[in-house]
Short mmCIF file of C-alpha atoms in Angstrom, two decimals:
data_model
loop_
_atom_site.label_atom_id
_atom_site.label_comp_id
_atom_site.label_asym_id
_atom_site.label_seq_id
_atom_site.Cartn_x
_atom_site.Cartn_y
_atom_site.Cartn_z
CA MET A 1 14.05 0.73 3.58
CA ALA A 2 17.64 1.63 3.86
CA GLU A 3 18.43 2.91 7.81
CA ALA A 4 17.50 6.77 8.43
CA LEU A 5 20.71 9.37 8.59
CA GLY A 6 21.61 10.64 12.23
CA SER A 7 21.62 14.05 13.43
CA ASP A 8 24.76 14.85 12.43
CA GLN A 9 25.00 13.20 9.32
CA LEU A 10 21.53 15.39 8.50
CA GLU A 11 23.12 18.08 9.48
CA ARG A 12 26.52 18.13 7.88
CA ILE A 13 24.48 17.63 4.54
CA LEU A 14 22.11 20.12 5.31
CA LEU A 15 24.78 22.41 5.76
CA SER A 16 26.89 21.43 2.83
CA SER A 17 25.18 23.83 0.70
CA PRO A 18 25.97 27.08 0.04
CA TYR A 19 22.46 28.13 0.00
CA HIS A 20 21.46 26.48 2.98
CA GLN A 21 24.80 28.40 4.65
CA TRP A 22 23.20 31.56 3.58
CA LEU A 23 19.70 31.08 4.60
CA ALA A 24 21.57 30.49 8.11
CA LEU A 25 19.80 27.31 8.60
CA ARG A 26 20.35 24.83 11.92
CA LEU A 27 18.76 21.60 12.30
CA ARG A 28 16.87 22.05 15.83
CA GLN A 29 15.32 18.28 15.94
CA CYS A 30 15.23 15.13 14.11
CA SER A 31 13.93 11.89 14.10
CA ALA A 32 11.61 9.52 11.81
CA GLU A 33 8.54 10.75 12.46
CA GLY A 34 9.63 14.46 11.50
CA ILE A 35 11.97 17.40 11.87
CA GLU A 36 12.78 20.91 12.84
CA ILE A 37 14.93 23.39 10.94
CA GLY A 38 15.77 27.31 12.04
CA MET A 39 16.11 29.60 9.17
CA GLY A 40 17.64 32.97 10.44
CA TRP A 41 17.06 36.13 8.73
CA ARG A 42 19.16 38.61 6.70
CA GLU A 43 17.78 42.20 5.05
CA GLU A 44 18.55 40.13 1.33
CA MET A 45 15.68 38.50 2.13
CA VAL A 46 12.86 41.15 1.74
CA SER A 47 10.35 41.33 -0.86
CA ASN A 48 8.42 44.44 0.25
CA VAL A 49 10.85 47.05 1.45
CA GLN A 50 7.74 48.99 2.84
CA ILE A 51 5.80 45.83 4.89
CA GLN A 52 9.76 44.15 5.30
CA SER A 53 8.20 41.17 4.02
CA THR A 54 10.12 37.71 3.39
CA HIS A 55 10.07 37.17 0.01
CA GLY A 56 7.63 34.01 -1.39
CA GLY A 57 10.87 32.44 -2.86
CA ILE A 58 12.52 32.33 0.34
CA LEU A 59 9.26 30.32 2.28
CA ALA A 60 9.19 28.14 -0.66
CA GLY A 61 13.13 27.07 -0.41
CA LEU A 62 12.37 26.29 3.18
CA ILE A 63 9.12 23.93 2.48
CA ASP A 64 11.33 22.27 -0.01
CA LEU A 65 14.37 21.57 1.87
CA THR A 66 12.81 20.79 4.94
CA GLY A 67 10.48 18.42 2.84
CA LEU A 68 13.68 16.20 1.69
CA PHE A 69 15.39 16.17 4.72
CA THR A 70 12.42 14.79 6.31
CA ILE A 71 12.18 12.19 4.10
CA LEU A 72 16.06 11.12 4.63
CA ALA A 73 15.39 11.32 8.46
CA ALA A 74 12.49 8.67 7.81
CA GLY A 75 14.58 6.73 6.00
CA GLY A 76 13.94 7.82 2.45
CA ARG A 77 17.09 7.59 -0.22
CA VAL A 78 15.48 10.47 -2.08
CA THR A 79 17.85 12.95 -4.07
CA ALA A 80 15.65 15.68 -6.01
CA THR A 81 12.43 17.64 -5.89
CA ALA A 82 9.89 16.52 -8.16
CA ASP A 83 7.25 19.01 -7.34
CA LEU A 84 6.62 21.24 -4.71
CA ARG A 85 3.35 23.52 -3.33
CA VAL A 86 3.38 26.37 -1.36
CA ASP A 87 0.62 28.41 0.84
CA TYR A 88 0.81 31.46 1.43
CA HIS A 89 -0.80 32.28 4.99
CA ARG A 90 0.33 35.20 6.68
CA SER A 91 3.63 38.01 5.66
CA ALA A 92 6.50 37.30 7.52
CA ARG A 93 8.11 40.18 9.15
CA PRO A 94 12.04 40.04 9.82
CA GLY A 95 12.83 37.72 12.46
CA ALA A 96 13.49 33.74 12.50
CA LEU A 97 11.36 31.21 11.06
CA VAL A 98 10.46 27.33 12.40
CA ALA A 99 10.42 24.42 9.70
CA ARG A 100 8.24 21.83 11.05
CA GLY A 101 8.17 18.84 8.67
CA ARG A 102 6.65 15.07 8.73
CA PRO A 103 6.71 12.24 6.37
CA LEU A 104 3.09 11.45 4.22
CA LYS A 105 4.38 8.61 2.39
CA LEU A 106 7.51 7.01 1.77
CA GLY A 107 7.08 5.26 -1.76
CA SER A 108 9.54 3.12 -3.38
CA ARG A 109 9.75 5.49 -6.42
CA LEU A 110 8.53 9.01 -4.58
CA CYS A 111 8.21 10.32 -0.86
CA THR A 112 6.05 13.05 -0.30
CA ALA A 113 6.21 15.31 3.26
CA GLU A 114 4.50 17.89 4.65
CA VAL A 115 5.74 21.24 5.97
CA TYR A 116 4.77 24.01 7.66
CA LEU A 117 6.65 27.31 8.63
CA HIS A 118 6.42 29.12 11.74
CA ARG A 119 7.81 32.60 13.23
CA GLN A 120 9.64 31.89 16.18
CA ASP A 121 8.20 34.67 18.22
CA ASP A 122 4.47 33.84 18.27
CA ASP A 123 4.52 30.47 16.43
CA ALA A 124 2.08 32.35 13.85
CA LEU A 125 1.74 29.94 10.72
CA VAL A 126 2.97 32.04 7.92
CA ALA A 127 2.97 29.10 5.12
CA SER A 128 2.71 25.67 4.59
CA GLY A 129 2.91 23.03 1.74
CA ARG A 130 4.17 19.81 0.38
CA GLY A 131 6.87 18.67 -1.67
CA ALA A 132 7.48 15.17 -3.84
CA TYR A 133 10.77 13.62 -4.36
CA LEU A 134 12.23 11.01 -6.28
CA ASN A 135 13.84 8.01 -4.61
CA ALA A 136 17.39 7.33 -5.64
CA GLY A 137 16.77 3.78 -4.52
CA ALA A 138 14.31 2.88 -7.19
CA MET B 1 -9.25 46.01 -15.25
CA ALA B 2 -6.75 48.87 -14.17
CA GLU B 3 -4.59 50.27 -16.89
CA ALA B 4 -1.69 47.48 -17.40
CA LEU B 5 2.07 49.34 -15.57
CA GLY B 6 4.47 50.02 -18.55
CA SER B 7 7.50 48.43 -18.60
CA ASP B 8 9.60 51.37 -16.70
CA GLN B 9 7.20 50.94 -13.65
CA LEU B 10 7.48 47.46 -13.64
CA GLU B 11 11.29 47.02 -13.52
CA ARG B 12 11.26 49.99 -10.96
CA ILE B 13 9.02 47.54 -8.91
CA LEU B 14 10.70 44.62 -9.52
CA LEU B 15 14.07 45.81 -8.47
CA SER B 16 12.52 48.08 -5.52
CA SER B 17 12.77 44.21 -3.33
CA PRO B 18 16.36 43.45 -2.08
CA TYR B 19 15.35 40.11 -2.94
CA HIS B 20 15.51 40.72 -5.96
CA GLN B 21 18.36 42.75 -6.29
CA TRP B 22 20.08 39.60 -5.20
CA LEU B 23 18.64 37.77 -7.84
CA ALA B 24 20.25 39.80 -10.49
CA LEU B 25 17.13 40.30 -12.17
CA ARG B 26 16.31 42.00 -15.80
CA LEU B 27 12.84 42.60 -17.25
CA ARG B 28 13.73 41.45 -20.73
CA GLN B 29 10.35 41.67 -22.48
CA CYS B 30 6.57 43.12 -21.19
CA SER B 31 3.60 42.69 -22.93
CA ALA B 32 -0.15 42.20 -21.67
CA GLU B 33 0.37 38.99 -23.12
CA GLY B 34 3.62 37.84 -20.99
CA ILE B 35 6.38 38.87 -19.52
CA GLU B 36 10.18 37.66 -19.51
CA ILE B 37 12.88 38.18 -16.51
CA GLY B 38 16.57 37.25 -16.86
CA MET B 39 18.41 36.12 -13.41
CA GLY B 40 22.20 36.04 -13.23
CA TRP B 41 23.90 33.18 -10.99
CA ARG B 42 25.97 33.42 -7.87
CA GLU B 43 27.41 30.97 -5.80
CA GLU B 44 25.42 31.45 -2.85
CA MET B 45 22.06 29.89 -4.82
CA VAL B 46 24.04 26.79 -5.16
CA SER B 47 21.84 23.58 -3.56
CA ASN B 48 24.71 20.29 -4.44
CA VAL B 49 28.38 21.30 -4.56
CA GLN B 50 29.17 18.01 -6.17
CA ILE B 51 26.83 18.84 -9.36
CA GLN B 52 26.59 22.56 -8.77
CA SER B 53 22.82 22.73 -9.19
CA THR B 54 21.09 25.81 -8.29
CA HIS B 55 18.60 25.24 -5.33
CA GLY B 56 15.39 24.41 -6.16
CA GLY B 57 14.06 27.73 -4.04
CA ILE B 58 15.42 29.66 -5.98
CA LEU B 59 13.88 28.67 -9.02
CA ALA B 60 10.69 28.56 -6.97
CA GLY B 61 11.17 32.59 -6.15
CA LEU B 62 11.81 33.26 -9.66
CA ILE B 63 8.31 31.40 -10.99
CA ASP B 64 6.68 33.15 -8.00
CA LEU B 65 7.76 36.71 -8.61
CA THR B 66 7.56 36.40 -12.28
CA GLY B 67 3.83 34.85 -12.22
CA LEU B 68 3.36 38.13 -10.24
CA PHE B 69 4.73 40.40 -12.60
CA THR B 70 3.14 38.81 -15.37
CA ILE B 71 -0.30 39.50 -14.24
CA LEU B 72 0.26 43.12 -13.05
CA ALA B 73 1.69 43.53 -16.80
CA ALA B 74 -1.65 42.48 -17.81
CA GLY B 75 -3.83 44.73 -15.72
CA GLY B 76 -4.14 42.97 -12.72
CA ARG B 77 -3.73 44.78 -9.22
CA VAL B 78 -2.12 41.66 -7.45
CA THR B 79 -0.06 42.08 -4.17
CA ALA B 80 0.43 38.92 -2.74
CA THR B 81 1.55 35.26 -3.93
CA ALA B 82 -1.62 32.95 -2.38
CA ASP B 83 -0.78 29.72 -3.49
CA LEU B 84 2.49 28.66 -5.96
CA ARG B 85 3.04 24.79 -7.47
CA VAL B 86 6.38 24.24 -9.22
CA ASP B 87 7.25 21.08 -11.57
CA TYR B 88 11.27 20.67 -11.12
CA HIS B 89 12.29 19.17 -14.86
CA ARG B 90 16.00 18.81 -14.87
CA SER B 91 19.13 20.30 -12.99
CA ALA B 92 19.79 24.30 -13.60
CA ARG B 93 23.31 24.65 -13.85
CA PRO B 94 25.46 27.95 -12.91
CA GLY B 95 24.61 30.29 -15.55
CA ALA B 96 21.22 32.65 -16.53
CA LEU B 97 18.11 31.46 -16.31
CA VAL B 98 15.56 33.41 -18.67
CA ALA B 99 11.46 33.16 -16.94
CA ARG B 100 8.50 33.64 -19.33
CA GLY B 101 5.88 33.89 -17.61
CA ARG B 102 1.64 34.18 -18.90
CA PRO B 103 -1.42 35.07 -17.75
CA LEU B 104 -4.03 31.95 -17.25
CA LYS B 105 -6.74 34.13 -15.93
CA LEU B 106 -7.45 37.63 -14.30
CA GLY B 107 -9.97 37.13 -11.65
CA SER B 108 -11.52 39.87 -9.69
CA ARG B 109 -10.27 38.24 -6.61
CA LEU B 110 -7.71 35.80 -7.81
CA CYS B 111 -5.23 36.21 -10.79
CA THR B 112 -3.78 32.85 -12.56
CA ALA B 113 -0.11 32.60 -14.07
CA GLU B 114 2.15 30.15 -15.40
CA VAL B 115 5.34 30.20 -15.59
CA TYR B 116 8.49 28.62 -17.94
CA LEU B 117 12.56 28.58 -16.72
CA HIS B 118 15.05 28.26 -19.78
CA ARG B 119 18.50 27.99 -19.36
CA GLN B 120 19.73 30.76 -21.24
CA ASP B 121 22.99 28.75 -22.99
CA ASP B 122 20.67 26.23 -24.79
CA ASP B 123 16.66 27.03 -23.86
CA ALA B 124 16.51 23.86 -22.26
CA LEU B 125 13.83 23.59 -20.03
CA VAL B 126 14.60 23.82 -16.38
CA ALA B 127 11.43 24.19 -14.06
CA SER B 128 7.66 25.39 -14.67
CA GLY B 129 4.80 25.97 -12.63
CA ARG B 130 2.17 28.29 -11.26
CA GLY B 131 1.11 31.03 -8.89
CA ALA B 132 -2.08 32.57 -7.79
CA TYR B 133 -2.39 35.80 -6.60
CA LEU B 134 -4.52 38.04 -4.49
CA ASN B 135 -6.01 40.77 -6.14
CA ALA B 136 -6.29 44.07 -4.38
CA GLY B 137 -9.04 45.82 -6.61
CA ALA B 138 -11.66 43.27 -5.04
CA MET C 1 -15.80 34.98 10.89
CA ALA C 2 -19.93 34.24 11.01
CA GLU C 3 -21.41 31.36 12.81
CA ALA C 4 -20.30 28.05 12.24
CA LEU C 5 -23.31 25.85 10.07
CA GLY C 6 -24.53 23.11 12.49
CA SER C 7 -23.93 19.29 11.45
CA ASP C 8 -27.71 18.88 9.94
CA GLN C 9 -27.39 22.06 8.19
CA LEU C 10 -24.09 21.00 6.33
CA GLU C 11 -25.34 17.67 5.88
CA ARG C 12 -28.49 19.11 4.28
CA ILE C 13 -26.16 21.01 1.72
CA LEU C 14 -23.47 18.43 1.40
CA LEU C 15 -26.39 16.36 0.06
CA SER C 16 -28.08 18.78 -1.78
CA SER C 17 -25.48 18.28 -4.75
CA PRO C 18 -26.68 15.33 -7.13
CA TYR C 19 -23.01 14.63 -7.58
CA HIS C 20 -22.78 13.95 -4.33
CA GLN C 21 -25.51 11.59 -3.97
CA TRP C 22 -24.09 10.14 -6.72
CA LEU C 23 -20.96 9.63 -4.25
CA ALA C 24 -22.91 7.95 -1.93
CA LEU C 25 -21.59 10.52 0.49
CA ARG C 26 -22.09 10.81 4.34
CA LEU C 27 -21.05 13.34 6.76
CA ARG C 28 -19.57 11.38 9.39
CA GLN C 29 -18.20 14.09 12.03
CA CYS C 30 -18.77 17.77 11.97
CA SER C 31 -16.91 20.32 14.44
CA ALA C 32 -14.49 23.94 13.96
CA GLU C 33 -11.72 21.87 14.50
CA GLY C 34 -12.26 19.15 11.42
CA ILE C 35 -14.83 17.06 9.64
CA GLU C 36 -14.84 13.17 8.51
CA ILE C 37 -16.82 12.57 5.62
CA GLY C 38 -17.75 8.72 4.34
CA MET C 39 -18.02 7.79 0.87
CA GLY C 40 -19.51 4.43 -0.64
CA TRP C 41 -18.12 2.74 -3.53
CA ARG C 42 -20.09 2.22 -7.03
CA GLU C 43 -18.67 0.10 -9.83
CA GLU C 44 -18.60 3.64 -12.17
CA MET C 45 -15.69 4.65 -10.01
CA VAL C 46 -13.35 2.53 -11.50
CA SER C 47 -10.38 3.15 -13.53
CA ASN C 48 -8.49 -0.03 -14.18
CA VAL C 49 -10.81 -2.97 -14.33
CA GLN C 50 -7.83 -5.23 -13.74
CA ILE C 51 -7.08 -3.85 -10.55
CA GLN C 52 -10.43 -2.08 -9.58
CA SER C 53 -8.80 0.83 -8.60
CA THR C 54 -11.18 3.98 -7.73
CA HIS C 55 -10.33 6.55 -9.99
CA GLY C 56 -8.38 9.90 -9.25
CA GLY C 57 -10.68 12.14 -10.36
CA ILE C 58 -13.02 10.74 -7.66
CA LEU C 59 -10.70 10.98 -4.88
CA ALA C 60 -9.69 14.14 -5.87
CA GLY C 61 -13.18 15.46 -5.87
CA LEU C 62 -13.67 13.80 -1.97
CA ILE C 63 -10.72 15.95 -1.33
CA ASP C 64 -12.23 19.26 -3.17
CA LEU C 65 -15.76 18.87 -1.32
CA THR C 66 -14.31 17.66 1.87
CA GLY C 67 -12.16 20.68 2.25
CA LEU C 68 -14.86 22.93 0.98
CA PHE C 69 -17.10 21.48 4.00
CA THR C 70 -14.30 21.40 6.46
CA ILE C 71 -13.93 25.29 6.02
CA LEU C 72 -17.96 25.65 6.23
CA ALA C 73 -17.67 23.81 9.59
CA ALA C 74 -14.79 26.14 10.85
CA GLY C 75 -16.94 29.19 10.42
CA GLY C 76 -15.92 30.22 7.22
CA ARG C 77 -18.27 31.40 4.09
CA VAL C 78 -16.46 29.91 0.94
CA THR C 79 -18.59 29.20 -2.03
CA ALA C 80 -16.08 28.19 -4.84
CA THR C 81 -12.68 26.48 -5.21
CA ALA C 82 -9.74 28.26 -5.99
CA ASP C 83 -7.62 25.43 -6.77
CA LEU C 84 -6.80 22.02 -5.60
CA ARG C 85 -3.82 19.81 -4.90
CA VAL C 86 -4.10 16.08 -4.52
CA ASP C 87 -0.76 13.40 -3.95
CA TYR C 88 -1.78 10.02 -4.72
CA HIS C 89 -0.21 7.34 -2.07
CA ARG C 90 -1.81 4.04 -3.17
CA SER C 91 -4.47 2.43 -5.07
CA ALA C 92 -7.97 2.76 -3.59
CA ARG C 93 -9.85 -1.13 -3.86
CA PRO C 94 -13.38 -1.42 -3.55
CA GLY C 95 -14.71 -0.10 -0.69
CA ALA C 96 -15.74 2.54 1.44
CA LEU C 97 -13.14 5.76 1.92
CA VAL C 98 -13.19 8.13 4.81
CA ALA C 99 -12.48 11.55 3.82
CA ARG C 100 -10.80 13.72 7.17
CA GLY C 101 -10.36 17.60 6.47
CA ARG C 102 -8.99 20.12 9.01
CA PRO C 103 -8.49 23.75 8.10
CA LEU C 104 -5.52 25.47 7.46
CA LYS C 105 -5.89 28.98 7.54
CA LEU C 106 -9.34 31.19 7.44
CA GLY C 107 -8.41 34.38 5.37
CA SER C 108 -10.65 36.67 4.91
CA ARG C 109 -10.36 36.50 1.09
CA LEU C 110 -9.00 32.45 0.96
CA CYS C 111 -9.45 29.69 3.47
CA THR C 112 -7.40 26.68 2.61
CA ALA C 113 -7.94 23.30 4.24
CA GLU C 114 -5.55 19.94 3.98
CA VAL C 115 -7.99 16.06 3.62
CA TYR C 116 -6.86 12.81 4.39
CA LEU C 117 -8.47 10.10 2.41
CA HIS C 118 -8.28 6.30 4.41
CA ARG C 119 -9.61 3.11 3.28
CA GLN C 120 -12.27 2.16 5.90
CA ASP C 121 -11.12 -1.07 5.91
CA ASP C 122 -7.81 -0.75 7.06
CA ASP C 123 -7.34 2.64 7.44
CA ALA C 124 -4.24 3.13 5.05
CA LEU C 125 -3.49 6.19 3.75
CA VAL C 126 -5.07 6.54 -0.09
CA ALA C 127 -3.84 10.19 -0.69
CA SER C 128 -4.53 13.57 0.49
CA GLY C 129 -4.31 16.97 -0.70
CA ARG C 130 -5.31 20.66 0.12
CA GLY C 131 -7.42 23.45 -1.28
CA ALA C 132 -8.11 26.64 -1.24
CA TYR C 133 -12.02 28.37 -1.48
CA LEU C 134 -12.99 31.68 -2.47
CA ASN C 135 -14.63 33.33 0.66
CA ALA C 136 -17.89 35.15 -0.18
CA GLY C 137 -17.80 37.21 2.78
CA ALA C 138 -15.08 39.31 0.90
CA MET D 1 11.36 6.37 -25.00
CA ALA D 2 9.47 3.46 -26.57
CA GLU D 3 7.13 4.21 -29.50
CA ALA D 4 3.95 6.04 -28.87
CA LEU D 5 0.19 4.36 -28.45
CA GLY D 6 -1.54 5.23 -32.02
CA SER D 7 -5.15 6.56 -31.87
CA ASP D 8 -7.03 3.64 -32.56
CA GLN D 9 -5.07 2.16 -29.18
CA LEU D 10 -5.49 4.84 -26.94
CA GLU D 11 -9.13 5.30 -27.86
CA ARG D 12 -9.90 1.59 -26.90
CA ILE D 13 -7.42 1.90 -23.24
CA LEU D 14 -9.38 4.95 -22.82
CA LEU D 15 -12.66 3.69 -22.93
CA SER D 16 -11.56 0.57 -21.10
CA SER D 17 -12.48 2.53 -17.77
CA PRO D 18 -15.80 2.44 -16.55
CA TYR D 19 -15.36 6.13 -14.99
CA HIS D 20 -14.63 6.66 -18.41
CA GLN D 21 -17.58 5.61 -20.35
CA TRP D 22 -19.78 7.08 -17.29
CA LEU D 23 -18.22 10.28 -18.22
CA ALA D 24 -19.03 9.91 -22.23
CA LEU D 25 -15.79 11.02 -23.44
CA ARG D 26 -14.49 10.53 -26.50
CA LEU D 27 -10.45 10.89 -28.18
CA ARG D 28 -11.05 13.86 -30.78
CA GLN D 29 -7.14 14.18 -31.73
CA CYS D 30 -4.19 12.65 -30.63
CA SER D 31 -0.51 13.01 -31.64
CA ALA D 32 3.00 13.15 -29.93
CA GLU D 33 2.48 17.07 -28.95
CA GLY D 34 -0.83 16.74 -27.67
CA ILE D 35 -4.59 15.14 -27.44
CA GLU D 36 -7.91 16.34 -27.04
CA ILE D 37 -10.85 14.72 -25.52
CA GLY D 38 -14.47 15.70 -25.91
CA MET D 39 -16.50 14.87 -22.34
CA GLY D 40 -20.35 14.78 -22.09
CA TRP D 41 -22.32 16.23 -19.79
CA ARG D 42 -24.95 14.58 -17.01
CA GLU D 43 -27.08 15.36 -14.47
CA GLU D 44 -25.14 13.77 -11.78
CA MET D 45 -21.69 15.69 -12.32
CA VAL D 46 -24.47 19.15 -11.28
CA SER D 47 -22.83 20.34 -8.07
CA ASN D 48 -24.93 23.06 -7.31
CA VAL D 49 -28.50 22.79 -8.48
CA GLN D 50 -29.03 26.60 -8.18
CA ILE D 51 -26.34 27.50 -11.04
CA GLN D 52 -26.51 24.08 -12.43
CA SER D 53 -22.08 24.05 -12.15
CA THR D 54 -20.31 21.14 -12.87
CA HIS D 55 -18.51 19.40 -9.87
CA GLY D 56 -14.80 20.44 -9.09
CA GLY D 57 -14.05 16.74 -8.70
CA ILE D 58 -15.32 15.95 -12.73
CA LEU D 59 -13.54 18.67 -13.90
CA ALA D 60 -10.32 17.68 -11.71
CA GLY D 61 -10.95 13.96 -12.72
CA LEU D 62 -11.15 15.04 -16.98
CA ILE D 63 -7.33 16.93 -16.22
CA ASP D 64 -6.35 14.11 -14.49
CA LEU D 65 -6.99 11.37 -17.00
CA THR D 66 -6.12 13.73 -20.31
CA GLY D 67 -3.04 14.40 -18.86
CA LEU D 68 -1.83 11.04 -17.95
CA PHE D 69 -3.14 10.08 -22.11
CA THR D 70 -1.12 12.93 -23.42
CA ILE D 71 2.04 11.24 -21.99
CA LEU D 72 0.84 7.81 -23.29
CA ALA D 73 0.37 9.76 -26.74
CA ALA D 74 3.86 11.19 -26.54
CA GLY D 75 5.89 8.11 -26.00
CA GLY D 76 5.68 7.63 -22.07
CA ARG D 77 5.16 4.17 -20.59
CA VAL D 78 2.88 6.13 -17.25
CA THR D 79 0.78 3.86 -15.27
CA ALA D 80 -0.30 6.10 -12.60
CA THR D 81 -0.83 9.34 -11.37
CA ALA D 82 1.47 10.83 -8.85
CA ASP D 83 0.20 14.31 -7.88
CA LEU D 84 -2.78 16.87 -9.76
CA ARG D 85 -2.97 20.67 -9.53
CA VAL D 86 -5.96 21.99 -10.87
CA ASP D 87 -6.73 25.91 -11.02
CA TYR D 88 -10.19 26.57 -11.29
CA HIS D 89 -10.87 29.98 -13.17
CA ARG D 90 -15.06 29.82 -13.90
CA SER D 91 -18.23 27.78 -13.40
CA ALA D 92 -18.32 24.70 -15.89
CA ARG D 93 -22.51 24.84 -16.93
CA PRO D 94 -24.28 22.05 -18.22
CA GLY D 95 -22.85 21.27 -21.82
CA ALA D 96 -19.79 19.36 -23.37
CA LEU D 97 -15.89 20.52 -22.40
CA VAL D 98 -13.45 20.08 -24.67
CA ALA D 99 -9.94 18.95 -22.18
CA ARG D 100 -6.64 19.84 -24.24
CA GLY D 101 -3.36 18.22 -23.00
CA ARG D 102 0.43 19.19 -23.77
CA PRO D 103 3.65 17.12 -22.47
CA LEU D 104 5.53 19.56 -20.42
CA LYS D 105 8.29 16.64 -19.84
CA LEU D 106 9.43 13.13 -20.46
CA GLY D 107 11.26 11.87 -17.63
CA SER D 108 13.03 8.61 -16.73
CA ARG D 109 11.05 8.30 -13.91
CA LEU D 110 8.18 10.91 -13.44
CA CYS D 111 6.08 12.47 -16.71
CA THR D 112 4.48 15.52 -16.53
CA ALA D 113 1.46 17.33 -18.28
CA GLU D 114 -0.65 20.64 -18.61
CA VAL D 115 -4.09 20.57 -19.64
CA TYR D 116 -6.71 23.02 -19.90
CA LEU D 117 -10.57 22.50 -20.15
CA HIS D 118 -12.81 24.40 -22.43
CA ARG D 119 -16.33 24.99 -22.81
CA GLN D 120 -17.51 23.51 -26.49
CA ASP D 121 -20.32 26.17 -27.35
CA ASP D 122 -18.06 29.13 -26.63
CA ASP D 123 -14.78 28.13 -25.73
CA ALA D 124 -14.36 29.60 -22.19
CA LEU D 125 -11.48 28.37 -20.02
CA VAL D 126 -12.94 26.65 -17.22
CA ALA D 127 -10.09 25.44 -15.36
CA SER D 128 -6.87 23.90 -15.99
CA GLY D 129 -3.83 22.54 -14.39
CA ARG D 130 -0.89 19.75 -14.36
CA GLY D 131 -0.56 16.20 -13.50
CA ALA D 132 3.05 14.36 -12.54
CA TYR D 133 3.01 10.47 -13.59
CA LEU D 134 4.88 7.61 -12.51
CA ASN D 135 6.82 5.84 -15.31
CA ALA D 136 6.73 1.97 -15.74
CA GLY D 137 9.65 1.94 -17.96
CA ALA D 138 11.95 3.07 -14.96
#
């Protein structure tokens, strides 16, 4: 396992993605045991205008990317998502979300992480899931 | 099972979502056996600027929403995604994508659909997956 | 939410299943916060005779049933598995396994639990996953 | 991609597993486009004695193994399941099941297949799912 990337490097890579910029991401915490990413809110994220719910695809993307950066912070050299699974627990209302990831397995070929999305205001669990990522070092 | 929604109604509901407008969606085909949705491309969708790949969260969202509209077109009265699973098969380059959904099971409480995402130019399979949706009519 | 089932009731229900008897299950711990189930080993569980690995289907079944009993122990009235996801982390060798489940969400229609399988001898994580279960009380 | 294994070789490998023997498997059809495996029934497979339903873990295992042999029949050199996802559509009653698999993607590192389980007597869809398998040839 290579040396894990530091917080500054990780944030630079995180924000080099145009989609991540659009999501208004921020790396809040970062260690080999887990990371925390904050996501802002914008009107174009809304799925159902009546209930102002954030679209499931936005949440799925936040789980996907948080899992990948969780693995990078833990020393994995992953480059692409192999597969992703998301459970939706309750509606995400307008407002910031916090994504917390922790590594499940750093394998030589595949790395797996689990991620939990909480509303920032009341910490309610909005969605959670897992990503499996292909290791470049194979 | 209630009567399935028609093509005009479905497209109106589809485009009432600000996120779906941002994705530049278009309902291309629609029947009880399956639907086809086209998605445009925009720079903010890019994950990795070097290879100009579309972000996995964009693809996950397209699978999620296509599955839900597949169930609506088949007569299900689903209102929310319960869970979502996505397999990423190859990078999505800049350019339009076509999502094809087909219903797997219309249950009284849960409905399931599978969805395949193809590049519009060469029809290559980019990603595929499944969504399970909660039935409002339970 | 109904009152949670007690340890004796849960074990009685657990062992009323012929498949669970074949798996030589034992309820080791049980509370609303999580449960622990032990599983014996038998030669018919082997997938690959060369490496004596336990079959992935055996592990998937152990994750499925542990998740369901986790929800029952937490007060959910679930009767059937809606869907299941399993990540395989390393080979399971002959020997007892311990399954630890914790509830993720007790919804009115769907309940979700996550489960981790460890080898009993060295506590290594063999597989982990999630189940979504249909609530009978809907 | 190596040459695909023939029907005789595949059946020999299939039945070398003690668990597969216990499941009373039979390779019914086999080509690069997909395979069909039949599974017998035995009382130890029962989950709920009242409704005589086959245990979800049995079905998950059948999906897992059918997906792996689907990839082998298509020329993939997979040796282990990376992850598995199963949707349960209706109860499986006592009686033979037929599993039909088709390859989704033969990647250099990961191969994916989808599998559908039908009751043999009335062809009803009992469960379906997907497996991702690690390629040994990486």
